């Protein structure tokens, strides 16, 4: 198919770092038919991020705004107007950045973009003044959208209320995350974990992920199981605060901050259990990945039960003490590891469905 006949979709994101929403987009991007659909990206940082090089190698364009660097809302509004006036080639705008969604979808509508998708990825908001303001603002997201998508029923209901929305599952490459004993043994030996009880966590260091509570839980776990260690993957502004907390608890030799790695699927194999005590989520990709690899998972009960995909998924209230979390984990983390397959989250099938949805929406607007 000729380039001019491709559907070019403008993905609007904070930036393309390695995190949940961004990994979801890249999973779809890598598996969608690039002869039919091409993704371009409008990002909100001038700085390059983890996936930028890969995006450009796949033919995607990246347009850099400075809003997350300078917080200049008036410049941002001007930049949006200028962009949509100059780029009339985009007939589909896919809004993946919830906080500024009403603003950029309004500008897209004003400049004649026929298909404007609002995609809900979260089910709650940060309890701070900034969080409250963004929460109120984001509730107008659906006003300027032509189509409403969500990663889960919980996320969709949170952002769109009683309006009808389309569920797009946070799909995974099932083969990549299957449990493999040889990989487990290799990683554990490489990392010096052969005789350890390995607790794992993957999440950016932001308030939403509740790392302070995660460390409190692990502190109790390592008192019950002295050879326990915690592997933390991810980056973010709050990492130094969490490192300081670990230092104050004198467990620096048991908590390892691994940063962002390209082979998380191998580290899942090395883990013995997975913890995600988030304050809120839409439907976390890491929770699906961990369950594919057969890990016993311990989630906060604020996370949607749509994530309960296996018998080893456990949900615990955040008002339960760290010690009681630890006791429950210690009692339930020993399982026979087997791989899982979840048809709803099959990446190849979901990528095909997304491509068909884009084509259908565009055809509808042209008819």
Tab-separated table of C-alpha atoms in Angstrom:
chain	number	residue	atom	x	y	z
A	1	UNK	CA	0.000	0.000	0.000
A	2	UNK	CA	1.315	3.431	-0.900
A	3	UNK	CA	2.470	5.739	1.868
A	4	UNK	CA	-0.229	8.318	1.104
A	5	UNK	CA	-2.935	5.704	1.733
A	6	UNK	CA	-1.706	4.864	5.189
A	7	UNK	CA	-3.750	5.895	8.164
A	8	UNK	CA	-1.473	8.238	10.133
A	9	UNK	CA	-2.483	8.368	13.782
A	10	UNK	CA	-1.162	11.115	16.033
A	11	UNK	CA	-0.562	9.657	19.486
A	12	UNK	CA	-0.573	12.395	22.150
A	13	UNK	CA	1.477	11.339	25.170
A	14	UNK	CA	3.461	12.960	28.019
A	15	UNK	CA	6.655	11.487	26.523
A	16	UNK	CA	7.873	8.101	25.329
A	17	UNK	CA	9.730	6.886	28.421
A	18	UNK	CA	9.523	3.236	29.401
A	19	UNK	CA	6.345	3.133	31.509
A	20	UNK	CA	2.940	1.463	31.456
A	21	UNK	CA	0.985	3.529	28.921
A	22	UNK	CA	4.034	4.000	26.733
A	23	UNK	CA	4.790	0.266	26.739
A	24	UNK	CA	1.184	-0.432	25.761
A	25	UNK	CA	1.449	1.960	22.804
A	26	UNK	CA	4.777	0.481	21.707
A	27	UNK	CA	3.402	-3.062	21.964
A	28	UNK	CA	0.617	-2.131	19.554
A	29	UNK	CA	2.965	-0.105	17.332
A	30	UNK	CA	5.406	-3.027	16.925
A	31	UNK	CA	2.629	-5.424	15.954
A	32	UNK	CA	0.267	-3.298	13.891
A	33	UNK	CA	0.425	-3.547	10.083
A	34	UNK	CA	2.719	-0.640	9.194
A	35	UNK	CA	1.639	-0.852	5.562
A	36	UNK	CA	-1.784	0.273	6.720
A	37	UNK	CA	-1.242	2.299	9.891
A	38	UNK	CA	1.600	4.589	10.991
A	39	UNK	CA	1.922	6.156	14.437
A	40	UNK	CA	3.368	9.623	14.957
A	41	UNK	CA	3.820	11.167	18.391
A	42	UNK	CA	3.233	14.532	20.013
A	43	UNK	CA	5.268	14.555	23.232
A	44	UNK	CA	5.518	17.129	26.010
A	45	UNK	CA	9.280	17.086	26.756
A	46	UNK	CA	12.140	18.418	24.666
A	47	UNK	CA	14.425	15.691	26.016
A	48	UNK	CA	14.717	12.361	24.198
A	49	UNK	CA	13.234	9.367	25.978
A	50	UNK	CA	13.615	5.581	25.916
A	51	UNK	CA	11.561	4.737	22.827
A	52	UNK	CA	12.340	7.738	20.592
A	53	UNK	CA	15.016	6.070	18.487
A	54	UNK	CA	12.887	2.974	17.901
A	55	UNK	CA	9.893	5.108	16.899
A	56	UNK	CA	11.902	6.973	14.280
A	57	UNK	CA	13.425	3.741	12.924
A	58	UNK	CA	9.885	2.458	12.389
A	59	UNK	CA	8.985	5.560	10.380
A	60	UNK	CA	7.251	7.504	13.122
A	61	UNK	CA	7.614	11.256	13.528
A	62	UNK	CA	8.053	12.874	16.941
A	63	UNK	CA	6.870	16.425	17.572
A	64	UNK	CA	8.323	17.923	20.751
A	65	UNK	CA	6.432	20.404	22.904
A	66	UNK	CA	7.980	21.984	25.991
A	67	UNK	CA	5.001	22.045	28.363
A	68	UNK	CA	6.409	19.537	30.882
A	69	UNK	CA	9.691	21.467	30.897
A	70	UNK	CA	8.454	25.050	31.271
A	71	UNK	CA	4.831	24.588	32.511
A	72	UNK	CA	3.871	27.568	30.324
A	73	UNK	CA	0.187	26.957	29.628
A	74	UNK	CA	-0.158	29.993	27.336
A	75	UNK	CA	2.749	28.853	25.167
A	76	UNK	CA	1.238	25.349	25.156
A	77	UNK	CA	-2.124	26.646	23.894
A	78	UNK	CA	-0.359	28.633	21.176
A	79	UNK	CA	1.781	25.622	20.213
A	80	UNK	CA	-1.295	23.404	19.904
A	81	UNK	CA	-3.080	25.914	17.661
A	82	UNK	CA	-0.023	26.317	15.473
A	83	UNK	CA	0.537	22.576	15.232
A	84	UNK	CA	-2.978	21.632	14.147
A	85	UNK	CA	-3.097	24.502	11.629
A	86	UNK	CA	0.157	23.299	10.068
A	87	UNK	CA	-0.551	19.541	10.179
A	88	UNK	CA	-3.802	18.933	8.367
A	89	UNK	CA	-2.624	15.422	7.422
A	90	UNK	CA	-3.864	14.007	10.729
A	91	UNK	CA	-7.415	12.732	10.577
A	92	UNK	CA	-7.092	10.714	13.789
A	93	UNK	CA	-5.801	12.078	17.076
A	94	UNK	CA	-5.453	9.488	19.832
A	95	UNK	CA	-5.311	11.147	23.233
A	96	UNK	CA	-3.339	9.016	25.700
A	97	UNK	CA	-2.337	11.852	28.081
A	98	UNK	CA	-5.240	12.279	30.473
A	99	UNK	CA	-4.257	15.487	32.272
A	100	UNK	CA	-4.318	17.840	29.265
A	101	UNK	CA	-6.823	15.861	27.198
A	102	UNK	CA	-9.689	18.410	27.121
A	103	UNK	CA	-7.331	21.116	25.878
A	104	UNK	CA	-5.607	19.296	23.040
A	105	UNK	CA	-8.809	17.553	21.899
A	106	UNK	CA	-10.566	20.940	21.845
A	107	UNK	CA	-7.780	22.373	19.677
A	108	UNK	CA	-7.943	19.321	17.413
A	109	UNK	CA	-11.701	19.793	17.019
A	110	UNK	CA	-11.325	23.508	16.397
A	111	UNK	CA	-8.887	22.748	13.588
A	112	UNK	CA	-11.079	20.145	11.923
A	113	UNK	CA	-9.595	16.796	13.001
A	114	UNK	CA	-12.526	14.410	12.306
A	115	UNK	CA	-11.612	11.531	14.670
A	116	UNK	CA	-10.608	12.428	18.226
A	117	UNK	CA	-10.131	9.530	20.651
A	118	UNK	CA	-10.031	10.033	24.414
A	119	UNK	CA	-8.352	7.007	26.012
A	120	UNK	CA	-8.768	6.449	29.777
A	121	UNK	CA	-5.836	4.783	31.532
A	122	UNK	CA	-6.407	5.660	35.198
A	123	UNK	CA	-9.184	5.071	37.712
A	124	UNK	CA	-8.379	7.700	40.340
A	125	UNK	CA	-6.256	10.753	40.970
A	126	UNK	CA	-3.460	11.992	43.199
A	127	UNK	CA	-4.781	13.469	46.466
A	128	UNK	CA	-3.019	16.824	46.213
A	129	UNK	CA	-4.032	20.286	45.044
A	130	UNK	CA	-2.469	19.612	41.659
A	131	UNK	CA	-4.165	16.217	41.476
A	132	UNK	CA	-7.579	17.650	42.333
A	133	UNK	CA	-7.274	20.418	39.716
A	134	UNK	CA	-6.192	17.953	37.005
A	135	UNK	CA	-8.960	15.560	38.061
A	136	UNK	CA	-11.630	18.222	37.642
A	137	UNK	CA	-10.146	19.373	34.337
A	138	UNK	CA	-9.818	15.846	32.934
A	139	UNK	CA	-13.524	15.166	33.501
A	140	UNK	CA	-14.157	17.329	30.432
A	141	UNK	CA	-12.110	14.950	28.245
A	142	UNK	CA	-15.125	13.370	26.624
A	143	UNK	CA	-16.664	16.707	25.631
A	144	UNK	CA	-14.355	17.217	22.667
A	145	UNK	CA	-13.817	13.559	21.756
A	146	UNK	CA	-15.660	11.740	19.004
A	147	UNK	CA	-14.821	8.337	20.502
A	148	UNK	CA	-14.135	7.076	24.017
A	149	UNK	CA	-11.703	4.239	24.749
A	150	UNK	CA	-10.527	2.772	28.063
A	151	UNK	CA	-8.115	0.112	29.305
A	152	UNK	CA	-10.723	-1.223	31.756
A	153	UNK	CA	-14.312	-0.719	32.841
A	154	UNK	CA	-13.077	0.968	36.007
A	155	UNK	CA	-10.947	3.487	34.097
A	156	UNK	CA	-13.720	4.188	31.597
A	157	UNK	CA	-16.348	4.767	34.269
A	158	UNK	CA	-13.974	7.048	36.165
A	159	UNK	CA	-13.286	9.352	33.207
A	160	UNK	CA	-16.482	9.102	31.169
A	161	UNK	CA	-19.176	8.350	33.742
A	162	UNK	CA	-22.197	6.632	32.212
A	163	UNK	CA	-21.249	7.360	28.598
A	164	UNK	CA	-20.548	4.364	26.390
A	165	UNK	CA	-16.887	3.544	25.774
A	166	UNK	CA	-14.820	0.914	23.986
A	167	UNK	CA	-12.460	-1.368	25.929
A	168	UNK	CA	-8.985	-1.719	24.412
A	169	UNK	CA	-7.070	-4.274	26.434
A	170	UNK	CA	-3.493	-3.649	27.550
A	171	UNK	CA	-2.253	-6.445	25.334
A	172	UNK	CA	0.936	-8.454	25.805
A	173	UNK	CA	3.267	-10.589	23.708
A	174	UNK	CA	2.277	-13.870	25.363
A	175	UNK	CA	5.278	-15.839	24.115
A	176	UNK	CA	7.748	-13.323	25.498
A	177	UNK	CA	6.548	-13.658	29.106
A	178	UNK	CA	6.042	-17.416	29.331
A	179	UNK	CA	7.733	-18.990	32.348
A	180	UNK	CA	11.078	-20.613	31.583
A	181	UNK	CA	13.018	-22.439	34.277
A	182	UNK	CA	16.344	-22.067	32.428
A	183	UNK	CA	15.926	-18.280	32.240
A	184	UNK	CA	15.024	-18.151	35.927
A	185	UNK	CA	18.153	-20.056	36.895
A	186	UNK	CA	20.393	-17.974	34.623
A	187	UNK	CA	19.186	-14.608	35.933
A	188	UNK	CA	19.202	-15.697	39.563
A	189	UNK	CA	22.758	-16.952	39.223
A	190	UNK	CA	23.870	-13.819	37.377
A	191	UNK	CA	22.359	-11.531	40.028
A	192	UNK	CA	23.460	-13.598	43.021
A	193	UNK	CA	19.891	-14.566	43.927
A	194	UNK	CA	20.089	-18.354	43.910
A	195	UNK	CA	19.414	-18.673	47.644
A	196	UNK	CA	17.056	-15.685	47.957
A	197	UNK	CA	13.329	-15.137	48.237
A	198	UNK	CA	12.942	-12.531	45.466
A	199	UNK	CA	10.166	-9.952	45.714
A	200	UNK	CA	9.646	-7.903	42.550
A	201	UNK	CA	8.090	-4.556	41.706
A	202	UNK	CA	7.943	-2.573	38.456
A	203	UNK	CA	6.657	0.986	38.442
A	204	UNK	CA	7.765	4.565	37.952
A	205	UNK	CA	8.651	6.424	41.121
A	206	UNK	CA	5.553	8.574	41.536
A	207	UNK	CA	3.000	8.937	44.327
A	208	UNK	CA	0.519	6.741	42.470
A	209	UNK	CA	2.732	3.665	42.831
A	210	UNK	CA	2.946	3.986	46.634
A	211	UNK	CA	6.619	3.061	47.012
A	212	UNK	CA	6.763	4.174	50.652
A	213	UNK	CA	4.189	1.522	51.515
A	214	UNK	CA	5.950	-1.016	49.295
A	215	UNK	CA	9.145	-0.531	51.318
A	216	UNK	CA	7.205	-0.818	54.592
A	217	UNK	CA	5.757	-4.141	53.430
A	218	UNK	CA	9.140	-5.456	52.360
A	219	UNK	CA	10.696	-4.328	55.648
A	220	UNK	CA	8.274	-6.681	57.416
A	221	UNK	CA	8.822	-9.476	54.876
A	222	UNK	CA	12.583	-9.488	55.413
A	223	UNK	CA	12.070	-9.768	59.152
A	224	UNK	CA	9.984	-12.914	58.551
A	225	UNK	CA	12.271	-14.270	55.816
A	226	UNK	CA	15.843	-13.029	56.411
A	227	UNK	CA	17.080	-14.010	52.944
A	228	UNK	CA	14.389	-11.947	51.158
A	229	UNK	CA	15.407	-9.260	48.665
A	230	UNK	CA	13.409	-6.663	46.746
A	231	UNK	CA	14.046	-5.789	43.100
A	232	UNK	CA	12.610	-2.390	42.102
A	233	UNK	CA	12.455	-1.494	38.410
A	234	UNK	CA	11.591	1.950	37.078
A	235	UNK	CA	12.638	5.567	37.158
A	236	UNK	CA	11.069	8.788	38.389
A	237	UNK	CA	11.465	11.901	40.506
A	238	UNK	CA	10.701	10.176	43.800
A	239	UNK	CA	13.398	7.538	43.548
A	240	UNK	CA	15.902	9.480	45.757
A	241	UNK	CA	13.264	9.759	48.502
A	242	UNK	CA	12.654	6.016	48.419
A	243	UNK	CA	16.371	5.278	48.419
A	244	UNK	CA	16.695	7.470	51.510
A	245	UNK	CA	13.885	5.568	53.223
A	246	UNK	CA	15.652	2.270	52.478
A	247	UNK	CA	18.848	3.705	53.928
A	248	UNK	CA	17.105	4.828	57.130
A	249	UNK	CA	15.624	1.342	57.586
A	250	UNK	CA	19.108	-0.123	57.142
A	251	UNK	CA	18.041	-2.539	54.398
A	252	UNK	CA	20.266	-1.209	51.619
A	253	UNK	CA	21.798	-4.654	51.167
A	254	UNK	CA	18.362	-6.153	50.478
A	255	UNK	CA	16.704	-3.570	48.180
A	256	UNK	CA	18.077	-3.203	44.665
A	257	UNK	CA	17.073	-0.321	42.399
A	258	UNK	CA	17.480	-1.669	38.877
A	259	UNK	CA	16.243	1.334	36.904
A	260	UNK	CA	14.774	0.765	33.447
A	261	UNK	CA	15.829	-2.462	31.737
A	262	UNK	CA	14.949	-3.887	28.341
A	263	UNK	CA	14.520	-7.487	29.542
A	264	UNK	CA	11.880	-7.302	32.287
A	265	UNK	CA	10.422	-10.566	30.946
A	266	UNK	CA	13.564	-12.347	32.176
A	267	UNK	CA	13.449	-10.741	35.602
A	268	UNK	CA	9.829	-11.873	36.070
A	269	UNK	CA	11.167	-15.422	35.790
A	270	UNK	CA	13.708	-14.763	38.555
A	271	UNK	CA	11.115	-13.365	40.973
A	272	UNK	CA	9.190	-15.424	43.537
A	273	UNK	CA	6.318	-12.965	43.865
A	274	UNK	CA	5.224	-9.586	42.514
A	275	UNK	CA	3.964	-6.606	44.553
A	276	UNK	CA	1.925	-3.658	43.289
A	277	UNK	CA	0.373	-1.709	46.198
A	278	UNK	CA	-0.666	1.250	44.013
A	279	UNK	CA	-2.998	3.946	45.257
A	280	UNK	CA	-4.837	3.735	41.926
A	281	UNK	CA	-4.453	2.223	38.447
A	282	UNK	CA	-6.427	1.798	35.247
A	283	UNK	CA	-5.359	-1.727	34.443
A	284	UNK	CA	-1.599	-2.090	34.942
A	285	UNK	CA	0.309	-3.804	32.166
A	286	UNK	CA	2.855	-5.188	34.634
A	287	UNK	CA	0.105	-7.042	36.474
A	288	UNK	CA	-0.821	-8.894	33.289
A	289	UNK	CA	2.816	-9.634	32.441
A	290	UNK	CA	3.526	-11.013	35.910
A	291	UNK	CA	0.524	-13.329	35.741
A	292	UNK	CA	1.470	-14.615	32.284
A	293	UNK	CA	4.783	-15.731	33.782
A	294	UNK	CA	2.946	-17.564	36.565
A	295	UNK	CA	3.947	-15.296	39.438
A	296	UNK	CA	1.870	-15.009	42.599
A	297	UNK	CA	0.804	-11.358	42.584
A	298	UNK	CA	-0.221	-9.138	45.478
A	299	UNK	CA	-2.180	-6.061	44.416
A	300	UNK	CA	-3.839	-3.292	46.377
A	301	UNK	CA	-7.626	-3.578	46.361
A	302	UNK	CA	-7.822	-0.136	44.728
A	303	UNK	CA	-6.800	-1.869	41.480
A	304	UNK	CA	-9.688	-3.152	39.362
A	305	UNK	CA	-10.634	-6.805	39.811
A	306	UNK	CA	-10.498	-7.046	36.029
A	307	UNK	CA	-6.823	-7.764	36.730
A	308	UNK	CA	-7.758	-11.010	38.498
A	309	UNK	CA	-6.669	-13.253	35.643
A	310	UNK	CA	-5.251	-16.198	37.571
A	311	UNK	CA	-5.771	-18.028	40.855
A	312	UNK	CA	-2.531	-16.489	42.131
A	313	UNK	CA	-3.781	-12.884	41.964
A	314	UNK	CA	-4.467	-11.521	45.449
A	315	UNK	CA	-5.975	-8.165	46.418
A	316	UNK	CA	-5.311	-6.551	49.806
A	317	UNK	CA	-6.716	-3.318	51.266
A	318	UNK	CA	-4.304	-0.440	51.718
A	319	UNK	CA	-5.591	0.150	55.241
A	320	UNK	CA	-4.229	-3.288	56.211
A	321	UNK	CA	-0.934	-2.923	58.085
A	322	UNK	CA	2.405	-3.608	56.336
A	323	UNK	CA	2.960	-6.486	58.783
A	324	UNK	CA	-0.342	-8.128	57.834
A	325	UNK	CA	0.486	-7.654	54.150
A	326	UNK	CA	3.830	-9.335	54.801
A	327	UNK	CA	2.295	-12.249	56.699
A	328	UNK	CA	-0.226	-12.869	53.924
A	329	UNK	CA	2.485	-12.738	51.256
A	330	UNK	CA	4.749	-15.136	53.149
A	331	UNK	CA	1.850	-17.573	53.555
A	332	UNK	CA	0.859	-17.469	49.885
A	333	UNK	CA	3.914	-16.836	47.703
A	334	UNK	CA	5.034	-20.452	47.295
A	335	UNK	CA	3.360	-21.857	44.181
A	336	UNK	CA	4.195	-24.243	41.370
A	337	UNK	CA	5.124	-21.932	38.503
A	338	UNK	CA	3.247	-22.472	35.260
A	339	UNK	CA	2.690	-20.119	32.331
A	340	UNK	CA	-0.673	-18.581	31.547
A	341	UNK	CA	-2.380	-17.496	28.341
A	342	UNK	CA	-5.086	-14.818	28.430
A	343	UNK	CA	-6.883	-14.522	25.092
A	344	UNK	CA	-8.272	-11.050	25.801
A	345	UNK	CA	-4.717	-9.745	26.192
A	346	UNK	CA	-3.206	-11.418	23.130
A	347	UNK	CA	-1.125	-8.715	21.464
A	348	UNK	CA	-1.437	-9.900	17.876
A	349	UNK	CA	-5.235	-10.091	18.073
A	350	UNK	CA	-5.590	-6.768	19.867
A	351	UNK	CA	-3.247	-4.993	17.440
A	352	UNK	CA	-5.369	-6.208	14.532
A	353	UNK	CA	-8.507	-5.028	16.328
A	354	UNK	CA	-7.037	-1.574	16.964
A	355	UNK	CA	-6.087	-1.196	13.282
A	356	UNK	CA	-9.622	-2.166	12.247
A	357	UNK	CA	-11.062	0.304	14.763
A	358	UNK	CA	-8.997	3.153	13.309
A	359	UNK	CA	-10.113	2.297	9.775
A	360	UNK	CA	-13.741	1.973	10.873
A	361	UNK	CA	-13.749	5.314	12.669
A	362	UNK	CA	-12.153	7.098	9.744
A	363	UNK	CA	-14.581	5.545	7.282
A	364	UNK	CA	-17.504	6.562	9.496
A	365	UNK	CA	-16.374	10.177	9.571
A	366	UNK	CA	-15.995	10.269	5.808
A	367	UNK	CA	-19.423	8.780	5.086
